[in-house]
PDB file of C-alpha atoms in Angstrom:
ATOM      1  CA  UNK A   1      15.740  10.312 -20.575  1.00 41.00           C
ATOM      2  CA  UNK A   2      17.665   8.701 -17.763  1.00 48.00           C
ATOM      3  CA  UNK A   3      16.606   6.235 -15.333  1.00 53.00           C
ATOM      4  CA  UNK A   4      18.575   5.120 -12.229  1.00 46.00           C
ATOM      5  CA  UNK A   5      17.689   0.677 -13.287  1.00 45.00           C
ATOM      6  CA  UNK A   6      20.071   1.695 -16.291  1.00 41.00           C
ATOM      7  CA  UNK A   7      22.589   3.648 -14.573  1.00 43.00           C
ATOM      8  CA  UNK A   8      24.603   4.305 -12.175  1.00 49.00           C
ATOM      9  CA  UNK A   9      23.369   5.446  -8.544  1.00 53.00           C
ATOM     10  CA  UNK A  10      23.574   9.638  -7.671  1.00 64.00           C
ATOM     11  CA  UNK A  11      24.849  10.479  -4.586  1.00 84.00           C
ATOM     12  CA  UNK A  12      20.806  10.535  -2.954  1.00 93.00           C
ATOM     13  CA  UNK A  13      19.385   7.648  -5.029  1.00 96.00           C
ATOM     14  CA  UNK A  14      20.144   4.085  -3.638  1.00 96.00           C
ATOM     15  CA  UNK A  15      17.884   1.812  -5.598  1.00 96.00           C
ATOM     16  CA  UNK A  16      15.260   1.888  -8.028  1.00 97.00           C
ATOM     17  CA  UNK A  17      12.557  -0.713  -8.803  1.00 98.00           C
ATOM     18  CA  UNK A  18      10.846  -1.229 -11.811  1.00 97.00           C
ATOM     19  CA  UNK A  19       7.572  -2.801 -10.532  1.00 97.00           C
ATOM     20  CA  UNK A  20       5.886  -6.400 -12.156  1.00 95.00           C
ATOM     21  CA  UNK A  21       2.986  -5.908 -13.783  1.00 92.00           C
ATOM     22  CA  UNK A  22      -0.168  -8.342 -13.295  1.00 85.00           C
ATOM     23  CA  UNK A  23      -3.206  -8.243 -15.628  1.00 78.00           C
ATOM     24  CA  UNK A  24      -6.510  -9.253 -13.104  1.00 69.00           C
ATOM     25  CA  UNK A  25      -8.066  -9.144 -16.266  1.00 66.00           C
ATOM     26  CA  UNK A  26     -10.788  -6.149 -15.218  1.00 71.00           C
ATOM     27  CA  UNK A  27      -7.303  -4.078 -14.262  1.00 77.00           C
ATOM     28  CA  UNK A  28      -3.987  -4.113 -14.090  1.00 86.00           C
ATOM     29  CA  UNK A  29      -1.733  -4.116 -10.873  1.00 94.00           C
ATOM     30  CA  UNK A  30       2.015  -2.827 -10.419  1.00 96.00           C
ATOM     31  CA  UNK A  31       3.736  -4.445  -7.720  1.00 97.00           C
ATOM     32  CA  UNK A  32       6.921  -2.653  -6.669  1.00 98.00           C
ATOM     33  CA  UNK A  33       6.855  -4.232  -3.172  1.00 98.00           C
ATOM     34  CA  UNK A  34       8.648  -6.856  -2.425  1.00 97.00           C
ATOM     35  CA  UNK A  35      11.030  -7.163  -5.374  1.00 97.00           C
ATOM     36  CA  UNK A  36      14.530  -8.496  -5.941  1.00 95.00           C
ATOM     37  CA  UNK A  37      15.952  -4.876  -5.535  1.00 94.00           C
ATOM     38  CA  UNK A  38      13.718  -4.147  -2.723  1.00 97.00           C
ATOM     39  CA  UNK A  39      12.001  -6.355   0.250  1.00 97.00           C
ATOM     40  CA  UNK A  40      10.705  -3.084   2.187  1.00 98.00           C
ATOM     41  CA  UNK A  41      11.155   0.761   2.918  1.00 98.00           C
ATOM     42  CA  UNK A  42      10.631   1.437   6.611  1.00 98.00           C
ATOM     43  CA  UNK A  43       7.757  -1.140   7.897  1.00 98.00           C
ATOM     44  CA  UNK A  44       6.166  -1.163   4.121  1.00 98.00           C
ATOM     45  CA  UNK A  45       6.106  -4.805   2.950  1.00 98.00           C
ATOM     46  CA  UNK A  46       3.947  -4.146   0.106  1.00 98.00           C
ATOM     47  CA  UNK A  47       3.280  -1.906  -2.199  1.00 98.00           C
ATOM     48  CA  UNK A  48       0.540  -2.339  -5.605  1.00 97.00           C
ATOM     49  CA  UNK A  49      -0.826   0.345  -7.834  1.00 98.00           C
ATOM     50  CA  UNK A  50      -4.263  -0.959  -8.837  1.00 96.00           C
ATOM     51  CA  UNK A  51      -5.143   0.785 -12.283  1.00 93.00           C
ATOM     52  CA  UNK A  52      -6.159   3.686 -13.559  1.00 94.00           C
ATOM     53  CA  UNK A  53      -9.205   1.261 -14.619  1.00 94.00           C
ATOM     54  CA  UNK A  54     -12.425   1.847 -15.782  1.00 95.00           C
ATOM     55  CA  UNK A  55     -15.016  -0.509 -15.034  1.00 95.00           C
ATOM     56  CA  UNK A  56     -18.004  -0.893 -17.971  1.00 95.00           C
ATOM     57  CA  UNK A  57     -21.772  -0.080 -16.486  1.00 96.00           C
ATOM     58  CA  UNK A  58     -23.180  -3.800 -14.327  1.00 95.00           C
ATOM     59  CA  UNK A  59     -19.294  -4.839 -13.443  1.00 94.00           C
ATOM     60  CA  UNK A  60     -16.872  -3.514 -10.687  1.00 94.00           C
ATOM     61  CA  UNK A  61     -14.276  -4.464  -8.784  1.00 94.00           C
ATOM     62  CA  UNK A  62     -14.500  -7.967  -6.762  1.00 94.00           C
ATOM     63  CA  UNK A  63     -11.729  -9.295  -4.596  1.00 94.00           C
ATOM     64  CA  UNK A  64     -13.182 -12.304  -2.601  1.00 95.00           C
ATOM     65  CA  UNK A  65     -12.783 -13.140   1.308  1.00 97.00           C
ATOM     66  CA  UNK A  66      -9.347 -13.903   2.114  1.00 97.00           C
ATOM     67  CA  UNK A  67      -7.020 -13.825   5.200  1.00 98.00           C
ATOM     68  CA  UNK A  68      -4.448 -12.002   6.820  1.00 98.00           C
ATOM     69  CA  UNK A  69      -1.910 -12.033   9.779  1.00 98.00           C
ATOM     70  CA  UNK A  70       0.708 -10.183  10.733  1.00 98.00           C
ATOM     71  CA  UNK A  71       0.026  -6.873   9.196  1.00 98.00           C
ATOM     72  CA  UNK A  72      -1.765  -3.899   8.706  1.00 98.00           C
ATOM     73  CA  UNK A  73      -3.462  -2.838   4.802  1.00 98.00           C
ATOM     74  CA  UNK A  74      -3.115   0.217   3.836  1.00 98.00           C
ATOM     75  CA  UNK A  75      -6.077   1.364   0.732  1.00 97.00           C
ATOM     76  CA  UNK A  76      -5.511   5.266  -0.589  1.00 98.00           C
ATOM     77  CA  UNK A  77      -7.338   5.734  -3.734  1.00 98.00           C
ATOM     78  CA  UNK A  78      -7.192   8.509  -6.278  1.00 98.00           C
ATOM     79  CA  UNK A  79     -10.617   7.308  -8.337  1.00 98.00           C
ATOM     80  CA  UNK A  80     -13.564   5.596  -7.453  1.00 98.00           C
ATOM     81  CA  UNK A  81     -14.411   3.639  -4.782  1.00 98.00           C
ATOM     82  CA  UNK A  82     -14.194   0.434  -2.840  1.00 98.00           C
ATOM     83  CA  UNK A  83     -16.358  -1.476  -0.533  1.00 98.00           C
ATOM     84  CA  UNK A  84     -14.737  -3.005   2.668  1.00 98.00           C
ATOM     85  CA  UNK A  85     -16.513  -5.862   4.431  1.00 98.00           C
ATOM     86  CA  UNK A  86     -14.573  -8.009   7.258  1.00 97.00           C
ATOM     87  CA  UNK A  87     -14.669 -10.758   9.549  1.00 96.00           C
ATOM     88  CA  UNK A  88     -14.265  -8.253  12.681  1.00 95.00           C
ATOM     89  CA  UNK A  89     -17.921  -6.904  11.087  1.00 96.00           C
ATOM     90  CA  UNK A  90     -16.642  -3.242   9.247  1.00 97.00           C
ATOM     91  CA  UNK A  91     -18.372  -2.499   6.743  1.00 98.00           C
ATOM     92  CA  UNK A  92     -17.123   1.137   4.468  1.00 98.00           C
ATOM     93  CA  UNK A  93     -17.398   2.530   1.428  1.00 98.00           C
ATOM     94  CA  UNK A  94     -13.612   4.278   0.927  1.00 98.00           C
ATOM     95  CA  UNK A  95     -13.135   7.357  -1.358  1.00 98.00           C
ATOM     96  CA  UNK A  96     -10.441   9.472  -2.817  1.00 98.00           C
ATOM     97  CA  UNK A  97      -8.362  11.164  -0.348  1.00 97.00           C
ATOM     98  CA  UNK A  98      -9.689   8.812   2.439  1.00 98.00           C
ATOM     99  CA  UNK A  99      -7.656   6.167   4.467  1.00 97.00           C
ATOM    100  CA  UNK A 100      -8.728   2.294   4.961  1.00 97.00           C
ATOM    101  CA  UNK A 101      -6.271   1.000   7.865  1.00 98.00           C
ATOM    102  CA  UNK A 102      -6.995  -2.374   8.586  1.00 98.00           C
ATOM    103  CA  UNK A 103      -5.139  -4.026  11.634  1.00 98.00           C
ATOM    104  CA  UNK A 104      -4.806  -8.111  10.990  1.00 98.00           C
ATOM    105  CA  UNK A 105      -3.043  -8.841  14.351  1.00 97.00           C
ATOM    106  CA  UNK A 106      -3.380 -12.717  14.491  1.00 97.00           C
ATOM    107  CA  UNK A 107      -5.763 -13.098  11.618  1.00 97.00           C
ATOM    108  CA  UNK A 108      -8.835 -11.072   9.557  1.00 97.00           C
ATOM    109  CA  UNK A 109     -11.055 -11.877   6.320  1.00 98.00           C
ATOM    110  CA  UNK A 110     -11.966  -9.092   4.411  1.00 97.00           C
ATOM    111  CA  UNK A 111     -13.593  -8.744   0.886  1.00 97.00           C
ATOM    112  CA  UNK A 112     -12.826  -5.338  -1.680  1.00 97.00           C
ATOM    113  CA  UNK A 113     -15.564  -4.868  -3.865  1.00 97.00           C
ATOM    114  CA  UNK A 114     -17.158  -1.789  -5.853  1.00 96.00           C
ATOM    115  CA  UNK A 115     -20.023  -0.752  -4.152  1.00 96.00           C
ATOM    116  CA  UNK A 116     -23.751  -1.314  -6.029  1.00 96.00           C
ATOM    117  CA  UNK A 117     -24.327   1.885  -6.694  1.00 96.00           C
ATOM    118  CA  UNK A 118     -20.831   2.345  -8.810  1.00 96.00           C
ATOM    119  CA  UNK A 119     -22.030  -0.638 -10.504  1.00 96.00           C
ATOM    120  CA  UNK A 120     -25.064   0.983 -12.237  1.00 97.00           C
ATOM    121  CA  UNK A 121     -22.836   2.965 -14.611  1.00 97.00           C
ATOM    122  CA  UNK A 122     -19.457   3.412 -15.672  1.00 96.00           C
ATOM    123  CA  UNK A 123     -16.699   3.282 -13.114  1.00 96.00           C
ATOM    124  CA  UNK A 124     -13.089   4.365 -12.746  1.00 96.00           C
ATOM    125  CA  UNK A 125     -11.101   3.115 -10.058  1.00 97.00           C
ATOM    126  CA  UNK A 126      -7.292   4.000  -9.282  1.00 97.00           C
ATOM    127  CA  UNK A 127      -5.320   4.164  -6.148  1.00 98.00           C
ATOM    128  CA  UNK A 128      -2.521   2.510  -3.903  1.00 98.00           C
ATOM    129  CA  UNK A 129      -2.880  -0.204  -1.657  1.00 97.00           C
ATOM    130  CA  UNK A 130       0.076  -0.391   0.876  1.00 98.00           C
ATOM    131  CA  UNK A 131       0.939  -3.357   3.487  1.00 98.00           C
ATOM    132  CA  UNK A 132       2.391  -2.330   6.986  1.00 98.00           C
ATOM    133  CA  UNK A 133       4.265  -5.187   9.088  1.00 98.00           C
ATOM    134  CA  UNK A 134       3.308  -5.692  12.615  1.00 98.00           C
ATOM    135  CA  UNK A 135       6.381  -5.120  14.749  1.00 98.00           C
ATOM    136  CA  UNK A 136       7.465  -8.170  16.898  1.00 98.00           C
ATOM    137  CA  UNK A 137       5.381  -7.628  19.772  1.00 98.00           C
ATOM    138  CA  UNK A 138       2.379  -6.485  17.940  1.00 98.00           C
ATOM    139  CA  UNK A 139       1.953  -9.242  15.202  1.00 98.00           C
ATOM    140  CA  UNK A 140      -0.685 -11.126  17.302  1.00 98.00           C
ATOM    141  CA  UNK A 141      -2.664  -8.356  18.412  1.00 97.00           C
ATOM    142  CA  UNK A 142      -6.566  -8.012  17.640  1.00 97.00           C
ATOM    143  CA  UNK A 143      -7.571  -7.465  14.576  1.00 96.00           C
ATOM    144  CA  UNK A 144      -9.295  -4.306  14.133  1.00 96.00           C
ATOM    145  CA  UNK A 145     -10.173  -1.523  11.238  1.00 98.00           C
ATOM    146  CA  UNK A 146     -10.277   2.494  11.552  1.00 98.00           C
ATOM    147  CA  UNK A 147     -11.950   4.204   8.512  1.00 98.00           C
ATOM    148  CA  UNK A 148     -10.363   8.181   8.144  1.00 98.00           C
ATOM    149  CA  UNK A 149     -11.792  10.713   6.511  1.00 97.00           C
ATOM    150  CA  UNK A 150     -10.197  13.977   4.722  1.00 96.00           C
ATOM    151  CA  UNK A 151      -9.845  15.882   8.385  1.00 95.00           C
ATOM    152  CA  UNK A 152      -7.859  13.622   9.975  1.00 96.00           C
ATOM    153  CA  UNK A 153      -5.073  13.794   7.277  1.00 97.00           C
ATOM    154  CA  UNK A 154      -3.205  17.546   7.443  1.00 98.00           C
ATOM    155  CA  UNK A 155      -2.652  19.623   4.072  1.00 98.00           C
ATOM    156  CA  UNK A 156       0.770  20.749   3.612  1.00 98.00           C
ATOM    157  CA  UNK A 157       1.235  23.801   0.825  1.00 97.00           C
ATOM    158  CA  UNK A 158       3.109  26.297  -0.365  1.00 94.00           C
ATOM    159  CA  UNK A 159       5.530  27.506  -3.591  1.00 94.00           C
ATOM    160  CA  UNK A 160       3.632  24.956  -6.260  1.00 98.00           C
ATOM    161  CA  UNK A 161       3.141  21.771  -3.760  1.00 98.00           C
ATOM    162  CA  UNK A 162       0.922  20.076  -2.054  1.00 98.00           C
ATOM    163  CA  UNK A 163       1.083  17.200   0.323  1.00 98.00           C
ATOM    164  CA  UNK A 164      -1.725  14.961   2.209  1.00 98.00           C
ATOM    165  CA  UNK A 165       0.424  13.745   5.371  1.00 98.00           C
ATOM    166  CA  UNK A 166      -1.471  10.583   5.253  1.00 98.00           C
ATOM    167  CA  UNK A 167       0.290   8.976   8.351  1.00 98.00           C
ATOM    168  CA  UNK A 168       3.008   9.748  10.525  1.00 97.00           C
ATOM    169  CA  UNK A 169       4.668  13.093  10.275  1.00 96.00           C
ATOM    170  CA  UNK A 170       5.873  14.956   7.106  1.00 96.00           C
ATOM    171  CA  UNK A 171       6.788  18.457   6.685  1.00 95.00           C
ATOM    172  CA  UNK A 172       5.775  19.533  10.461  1.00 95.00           C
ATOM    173  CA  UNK A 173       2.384  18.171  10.445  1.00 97.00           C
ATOM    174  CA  UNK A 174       1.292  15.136  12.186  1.00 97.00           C
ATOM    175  CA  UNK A 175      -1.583  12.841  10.708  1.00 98.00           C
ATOM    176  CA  UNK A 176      -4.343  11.603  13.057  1.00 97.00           C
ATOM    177  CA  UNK A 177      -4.166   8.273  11.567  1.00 97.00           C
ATOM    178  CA  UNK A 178      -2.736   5.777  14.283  1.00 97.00           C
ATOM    179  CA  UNK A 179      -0.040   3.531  13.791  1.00 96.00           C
ATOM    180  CA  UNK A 180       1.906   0.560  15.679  1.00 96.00           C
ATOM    181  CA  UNK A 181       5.590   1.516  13.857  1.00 94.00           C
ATOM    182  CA  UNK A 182       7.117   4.461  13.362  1.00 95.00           C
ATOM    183  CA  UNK A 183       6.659   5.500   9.885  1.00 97.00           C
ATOM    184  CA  UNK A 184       4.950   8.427   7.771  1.00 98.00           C
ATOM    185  CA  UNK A 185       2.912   8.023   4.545  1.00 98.00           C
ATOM    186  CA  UNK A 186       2.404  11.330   1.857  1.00 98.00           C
ATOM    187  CA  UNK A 187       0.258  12.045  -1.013  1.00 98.00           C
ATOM    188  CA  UNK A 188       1.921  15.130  -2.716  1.00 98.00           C
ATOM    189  CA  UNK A 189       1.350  16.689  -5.607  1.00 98.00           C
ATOM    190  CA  UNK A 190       3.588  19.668  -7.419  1.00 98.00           C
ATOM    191  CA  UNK A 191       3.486  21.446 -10.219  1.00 98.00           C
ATOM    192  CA  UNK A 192       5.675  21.868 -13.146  1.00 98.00           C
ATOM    193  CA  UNK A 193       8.403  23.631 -12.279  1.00 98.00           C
ATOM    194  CA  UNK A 194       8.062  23.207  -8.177  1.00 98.00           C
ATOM    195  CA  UNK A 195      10.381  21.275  -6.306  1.00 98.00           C
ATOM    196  CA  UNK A 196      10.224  19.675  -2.855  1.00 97.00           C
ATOM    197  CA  UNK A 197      13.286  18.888  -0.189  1.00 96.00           C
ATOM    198  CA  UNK A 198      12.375  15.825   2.221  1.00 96.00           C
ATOM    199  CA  UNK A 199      14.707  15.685   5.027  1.00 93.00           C
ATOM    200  CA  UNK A 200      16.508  12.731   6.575  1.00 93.00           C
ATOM    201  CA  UNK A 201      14.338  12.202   9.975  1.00 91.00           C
ATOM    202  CA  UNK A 202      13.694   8.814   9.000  1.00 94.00           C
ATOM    203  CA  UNK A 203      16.911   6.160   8.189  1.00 96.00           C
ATOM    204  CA  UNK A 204      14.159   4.583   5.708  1.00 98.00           C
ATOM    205  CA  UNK A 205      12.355   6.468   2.836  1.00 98.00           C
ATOM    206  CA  UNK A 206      11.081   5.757  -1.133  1.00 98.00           C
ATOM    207  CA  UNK A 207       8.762   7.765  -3.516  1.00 98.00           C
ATOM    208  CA  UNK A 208       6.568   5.830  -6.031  1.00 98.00           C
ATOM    209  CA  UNK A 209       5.762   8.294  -8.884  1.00 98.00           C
ATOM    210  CA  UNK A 210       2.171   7.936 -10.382  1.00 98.00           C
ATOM    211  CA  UNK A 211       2.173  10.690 -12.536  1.00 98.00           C
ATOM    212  CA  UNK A 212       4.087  13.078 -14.193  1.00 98.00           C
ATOM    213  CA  UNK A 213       8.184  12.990 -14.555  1.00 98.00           C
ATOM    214  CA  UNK A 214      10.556  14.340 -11.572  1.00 98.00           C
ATOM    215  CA  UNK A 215      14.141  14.690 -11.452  1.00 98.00           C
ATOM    216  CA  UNK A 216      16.687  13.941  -8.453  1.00 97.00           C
ATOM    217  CA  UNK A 217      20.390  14.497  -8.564  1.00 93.00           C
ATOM    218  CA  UNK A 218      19.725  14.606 -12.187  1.00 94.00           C
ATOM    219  CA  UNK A 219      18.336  11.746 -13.194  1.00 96.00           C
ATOM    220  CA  UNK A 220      14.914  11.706 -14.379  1.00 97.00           C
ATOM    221  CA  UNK A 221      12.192   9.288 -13.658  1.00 98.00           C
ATOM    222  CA  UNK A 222       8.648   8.136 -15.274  1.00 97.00           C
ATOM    223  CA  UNK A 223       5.487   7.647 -13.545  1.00 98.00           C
ATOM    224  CA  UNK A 224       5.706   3.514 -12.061  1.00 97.00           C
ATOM    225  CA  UNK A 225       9.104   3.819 -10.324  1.00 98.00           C
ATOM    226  CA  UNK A 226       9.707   3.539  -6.719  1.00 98.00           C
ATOM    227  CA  UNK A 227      12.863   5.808  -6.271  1.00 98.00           C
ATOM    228  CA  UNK A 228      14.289   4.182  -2.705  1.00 98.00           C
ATOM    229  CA  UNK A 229      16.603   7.332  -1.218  1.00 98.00           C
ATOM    230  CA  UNK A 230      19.866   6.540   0.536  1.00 96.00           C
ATOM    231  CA  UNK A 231      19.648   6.778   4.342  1.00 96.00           C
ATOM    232  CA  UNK A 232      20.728  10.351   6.333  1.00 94.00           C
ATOM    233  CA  UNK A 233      20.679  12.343   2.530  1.00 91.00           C
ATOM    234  CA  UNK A 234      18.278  15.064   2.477  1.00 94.00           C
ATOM    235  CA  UNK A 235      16.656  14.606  -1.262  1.00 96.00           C
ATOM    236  CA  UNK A 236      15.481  17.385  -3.838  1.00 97.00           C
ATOM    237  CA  UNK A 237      12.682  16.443  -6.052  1.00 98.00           C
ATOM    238  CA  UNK A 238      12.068  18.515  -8.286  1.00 98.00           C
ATOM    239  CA  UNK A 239       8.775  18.554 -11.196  1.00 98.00           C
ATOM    240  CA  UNK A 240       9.556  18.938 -14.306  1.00 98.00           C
ATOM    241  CA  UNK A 241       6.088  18.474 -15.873  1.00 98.00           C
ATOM    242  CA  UNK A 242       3.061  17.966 -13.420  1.00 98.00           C
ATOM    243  CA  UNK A 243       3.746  15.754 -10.753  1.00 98.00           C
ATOM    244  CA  UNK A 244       2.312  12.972  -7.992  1.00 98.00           C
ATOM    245  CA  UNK A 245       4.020  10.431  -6.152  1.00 98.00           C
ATOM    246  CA  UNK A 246       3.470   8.747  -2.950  1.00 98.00           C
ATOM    247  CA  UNK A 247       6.476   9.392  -0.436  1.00 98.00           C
ATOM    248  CA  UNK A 248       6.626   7.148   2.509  1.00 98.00           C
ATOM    249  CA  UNK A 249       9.033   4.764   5.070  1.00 98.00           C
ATOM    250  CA  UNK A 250       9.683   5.112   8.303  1.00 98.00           C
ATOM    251  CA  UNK A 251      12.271   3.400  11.060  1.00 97.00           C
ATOM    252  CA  UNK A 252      14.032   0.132   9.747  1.00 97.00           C
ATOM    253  CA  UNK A 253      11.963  -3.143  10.621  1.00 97.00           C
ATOM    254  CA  UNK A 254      13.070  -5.149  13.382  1.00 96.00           C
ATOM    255  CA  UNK A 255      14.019  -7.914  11.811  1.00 97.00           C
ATOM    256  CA  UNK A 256      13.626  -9.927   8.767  1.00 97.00           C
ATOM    257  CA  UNK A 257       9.721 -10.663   7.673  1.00 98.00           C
ATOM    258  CA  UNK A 258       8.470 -13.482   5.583  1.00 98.00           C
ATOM    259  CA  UNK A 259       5.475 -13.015   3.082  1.00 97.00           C
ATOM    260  CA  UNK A 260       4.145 -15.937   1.241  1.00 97.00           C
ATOM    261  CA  UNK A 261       0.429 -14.981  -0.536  1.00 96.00           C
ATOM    262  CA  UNK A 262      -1.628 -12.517   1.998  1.00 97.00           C
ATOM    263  CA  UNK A 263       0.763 -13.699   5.562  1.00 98.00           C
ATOM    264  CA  UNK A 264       3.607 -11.296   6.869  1.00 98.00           C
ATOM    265  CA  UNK A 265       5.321 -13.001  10.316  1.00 98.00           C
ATOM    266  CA  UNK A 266       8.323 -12.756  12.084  1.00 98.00           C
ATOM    267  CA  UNK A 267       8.329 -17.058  11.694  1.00 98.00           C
ATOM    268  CA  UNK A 268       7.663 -18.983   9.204  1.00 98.00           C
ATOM    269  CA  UNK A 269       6.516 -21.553  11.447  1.00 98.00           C
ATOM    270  CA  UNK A 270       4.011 -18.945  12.171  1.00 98.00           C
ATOM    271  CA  UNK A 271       2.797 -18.525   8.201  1.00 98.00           C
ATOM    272  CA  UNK A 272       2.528 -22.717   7.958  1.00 97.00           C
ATOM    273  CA  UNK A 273       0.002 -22.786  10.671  1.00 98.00           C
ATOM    274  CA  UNK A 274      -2.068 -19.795   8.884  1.00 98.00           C
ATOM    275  CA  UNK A 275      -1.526 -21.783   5.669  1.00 97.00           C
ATOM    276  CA  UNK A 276      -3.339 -24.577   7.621  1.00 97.00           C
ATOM    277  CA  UNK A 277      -5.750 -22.834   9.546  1.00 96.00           C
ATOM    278  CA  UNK A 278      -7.023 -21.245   6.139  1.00 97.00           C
ATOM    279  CA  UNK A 279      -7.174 -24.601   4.233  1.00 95.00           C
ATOM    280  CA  UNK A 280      -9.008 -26.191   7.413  1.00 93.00           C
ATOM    281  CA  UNK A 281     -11.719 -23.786   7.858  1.00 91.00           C
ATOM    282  CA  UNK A 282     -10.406 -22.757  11.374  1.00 90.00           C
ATOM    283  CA  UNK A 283     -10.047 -18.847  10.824  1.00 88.00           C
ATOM    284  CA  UNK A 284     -12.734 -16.382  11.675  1.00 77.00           C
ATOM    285  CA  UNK A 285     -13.935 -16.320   7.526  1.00 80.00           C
ATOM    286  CA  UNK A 286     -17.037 -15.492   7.562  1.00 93.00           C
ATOM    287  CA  UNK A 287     -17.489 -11.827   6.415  1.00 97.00           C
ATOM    288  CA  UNK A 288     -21.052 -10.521   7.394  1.00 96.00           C
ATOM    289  CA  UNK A 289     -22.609  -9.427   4.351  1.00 96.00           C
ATOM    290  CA  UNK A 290     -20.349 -11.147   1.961  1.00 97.00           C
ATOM    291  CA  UNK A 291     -20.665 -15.022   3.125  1.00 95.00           C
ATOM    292  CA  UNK A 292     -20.778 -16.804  -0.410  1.00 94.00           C
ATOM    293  CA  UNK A 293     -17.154 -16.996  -1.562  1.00 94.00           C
ATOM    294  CA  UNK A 294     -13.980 -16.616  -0.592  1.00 94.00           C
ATOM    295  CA  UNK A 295     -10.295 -17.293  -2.362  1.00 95.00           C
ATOM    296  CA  UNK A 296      -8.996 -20.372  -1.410  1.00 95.00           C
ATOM    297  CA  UNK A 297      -5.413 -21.177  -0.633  1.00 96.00           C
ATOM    298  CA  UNK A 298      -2.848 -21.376  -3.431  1.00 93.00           C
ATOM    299  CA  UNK A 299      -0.961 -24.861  -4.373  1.00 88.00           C
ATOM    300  CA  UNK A 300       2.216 -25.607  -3.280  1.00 79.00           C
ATOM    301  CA  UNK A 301       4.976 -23.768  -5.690  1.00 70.00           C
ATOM    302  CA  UNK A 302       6.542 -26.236  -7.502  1.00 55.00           C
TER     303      UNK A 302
END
């Protein structure tokens, strides 16, 4: 079976990265944004596949308080459930299908936690999280969250495939789901057998396969790849067993963006003083509802 890391690029392929896998001990994470292949596609900084897990009856996902600036989180799940809480005072319960966009601007807390009522019994939990940088003039805006349900997102189907247009604009349809950069965001799904052209409109596009096995220019790829397209080349996917990947990008960034733990900015100069702001207690941390912990700031690297 081939696999564009072991080969040689096809005339629509430009990169593909293998993402880093992190055990968090309840689940396991695949991080195919940022990599060494890969820093971004369009204005996506960040991209983790969180499971499939399942969670035991009493236990549940818990990711503590902890800051961001400079960008906007992006939480699309295909299983279970999560519990937002932030410092701006949100409080929702996401589900499958559903769209968390949170807005850090110049700085939010947030906790991610499975909700008490997953907790009484077994638990699966498996989705996408996606980071969005702020453009320039935007990175110090007010933080701010928008929960979107299942009508806000248009279905696209027809000959064996299905797409959620999550955000932005994909196959004529237009999500609801607002957004500071130009960029789209797709959940779509084909059966074996189907196959799918996405055009060039944007100079910036990637799929990450979840599930199944697809083929492009004929090379075949397994479910945890993120298949980066090359600019202005309309793309073929086709299934060759049942199939679901995320497609998504959007406009170039403009300009470079530095990430170091939950920060995105334009200046690193700008990422110190969050570094310091966190460590000193001067952010906005407390998250109503979910005041007794938080993460605290990584050492130094060495």
């Amino acid at each position: 079976m081939s696999d564009l890391s072991h080969s040689e690029p096809s005339s629509a392929v430009d990169t593909v990265v293998v993402p880093r896998t992190s055990d968090l001990g309840d689940f396991e994470v695949k991080r195919a944004l940022p990599s060494a292949q890969r820093r971004s596609v369009g204005a996506f900084v960040f991209l983790d596949e969180m499971g499939p897990a399942l969670f035991p009856a009493n236990t549940g996902m818990d990711v503590r308080p902890h800051p961001h600036i400079g960008l906007e989180t992006v939480t699309y799940l295909y299983e279970g459930g999560i519990m937002h809480r932030d410092s701006a005072g949100h409080t929702q319960l996401i589900s499958p299908g559903e769209v968390n966009w949170m807005t850090a601007g110049r700085g939010i807390v947030h906790s991610e936690r499975s909700s008490e009522e997953a907790r009484k019994g077994p638990q699966r939990l498996y989705g996408l999280q996606t980071w969005v940088a702020l453009p320039r003039q935007h990175e110090e805006t007010d933080p701010g969250f928008t929960h979107y349900g299942l009508d806000a997102q248009p279905i696209v189907e027809g000959e064996g495939v299905r797409t959620q247009v999550v955000a932005g604009t994909l196959f004529g349809k237009t999500s609801s789901v607002k957004t500071l950069s130009p960029l789209f965001y797709g959940d779509v799904q084909m059966r074996a057998g189907s196959q799918v052209q996405l055009d060039a409109e944007y100079e910036e596009r990637a799929a990450y396969l979840v599930q199944g096995t697809i083929e492009v220019d004929g090379l075949v790829f397994e479910p945890g790849r993120l298949v980066v397209f090359k600019p202005g080349c309309p793309v073929t996917v086709k299934a060759l067993t049942e199939a679901r990947f995320a497609v998504l990008g959007g406009e170039p960034l403009d300009g470079p963006r530095f990430i170091w733990w939950n920060f995105v900015s334009s200046s690193k100069d700008r990422i110190e003083q969050a570094k310091d702001d966190w460590s000193r207690d001067r952010f906005n941390q407390v998250v109503p509802g979910d005041e007794s912990e938080f993460i605290p700031l990584p050492p130094p690297r060495v």
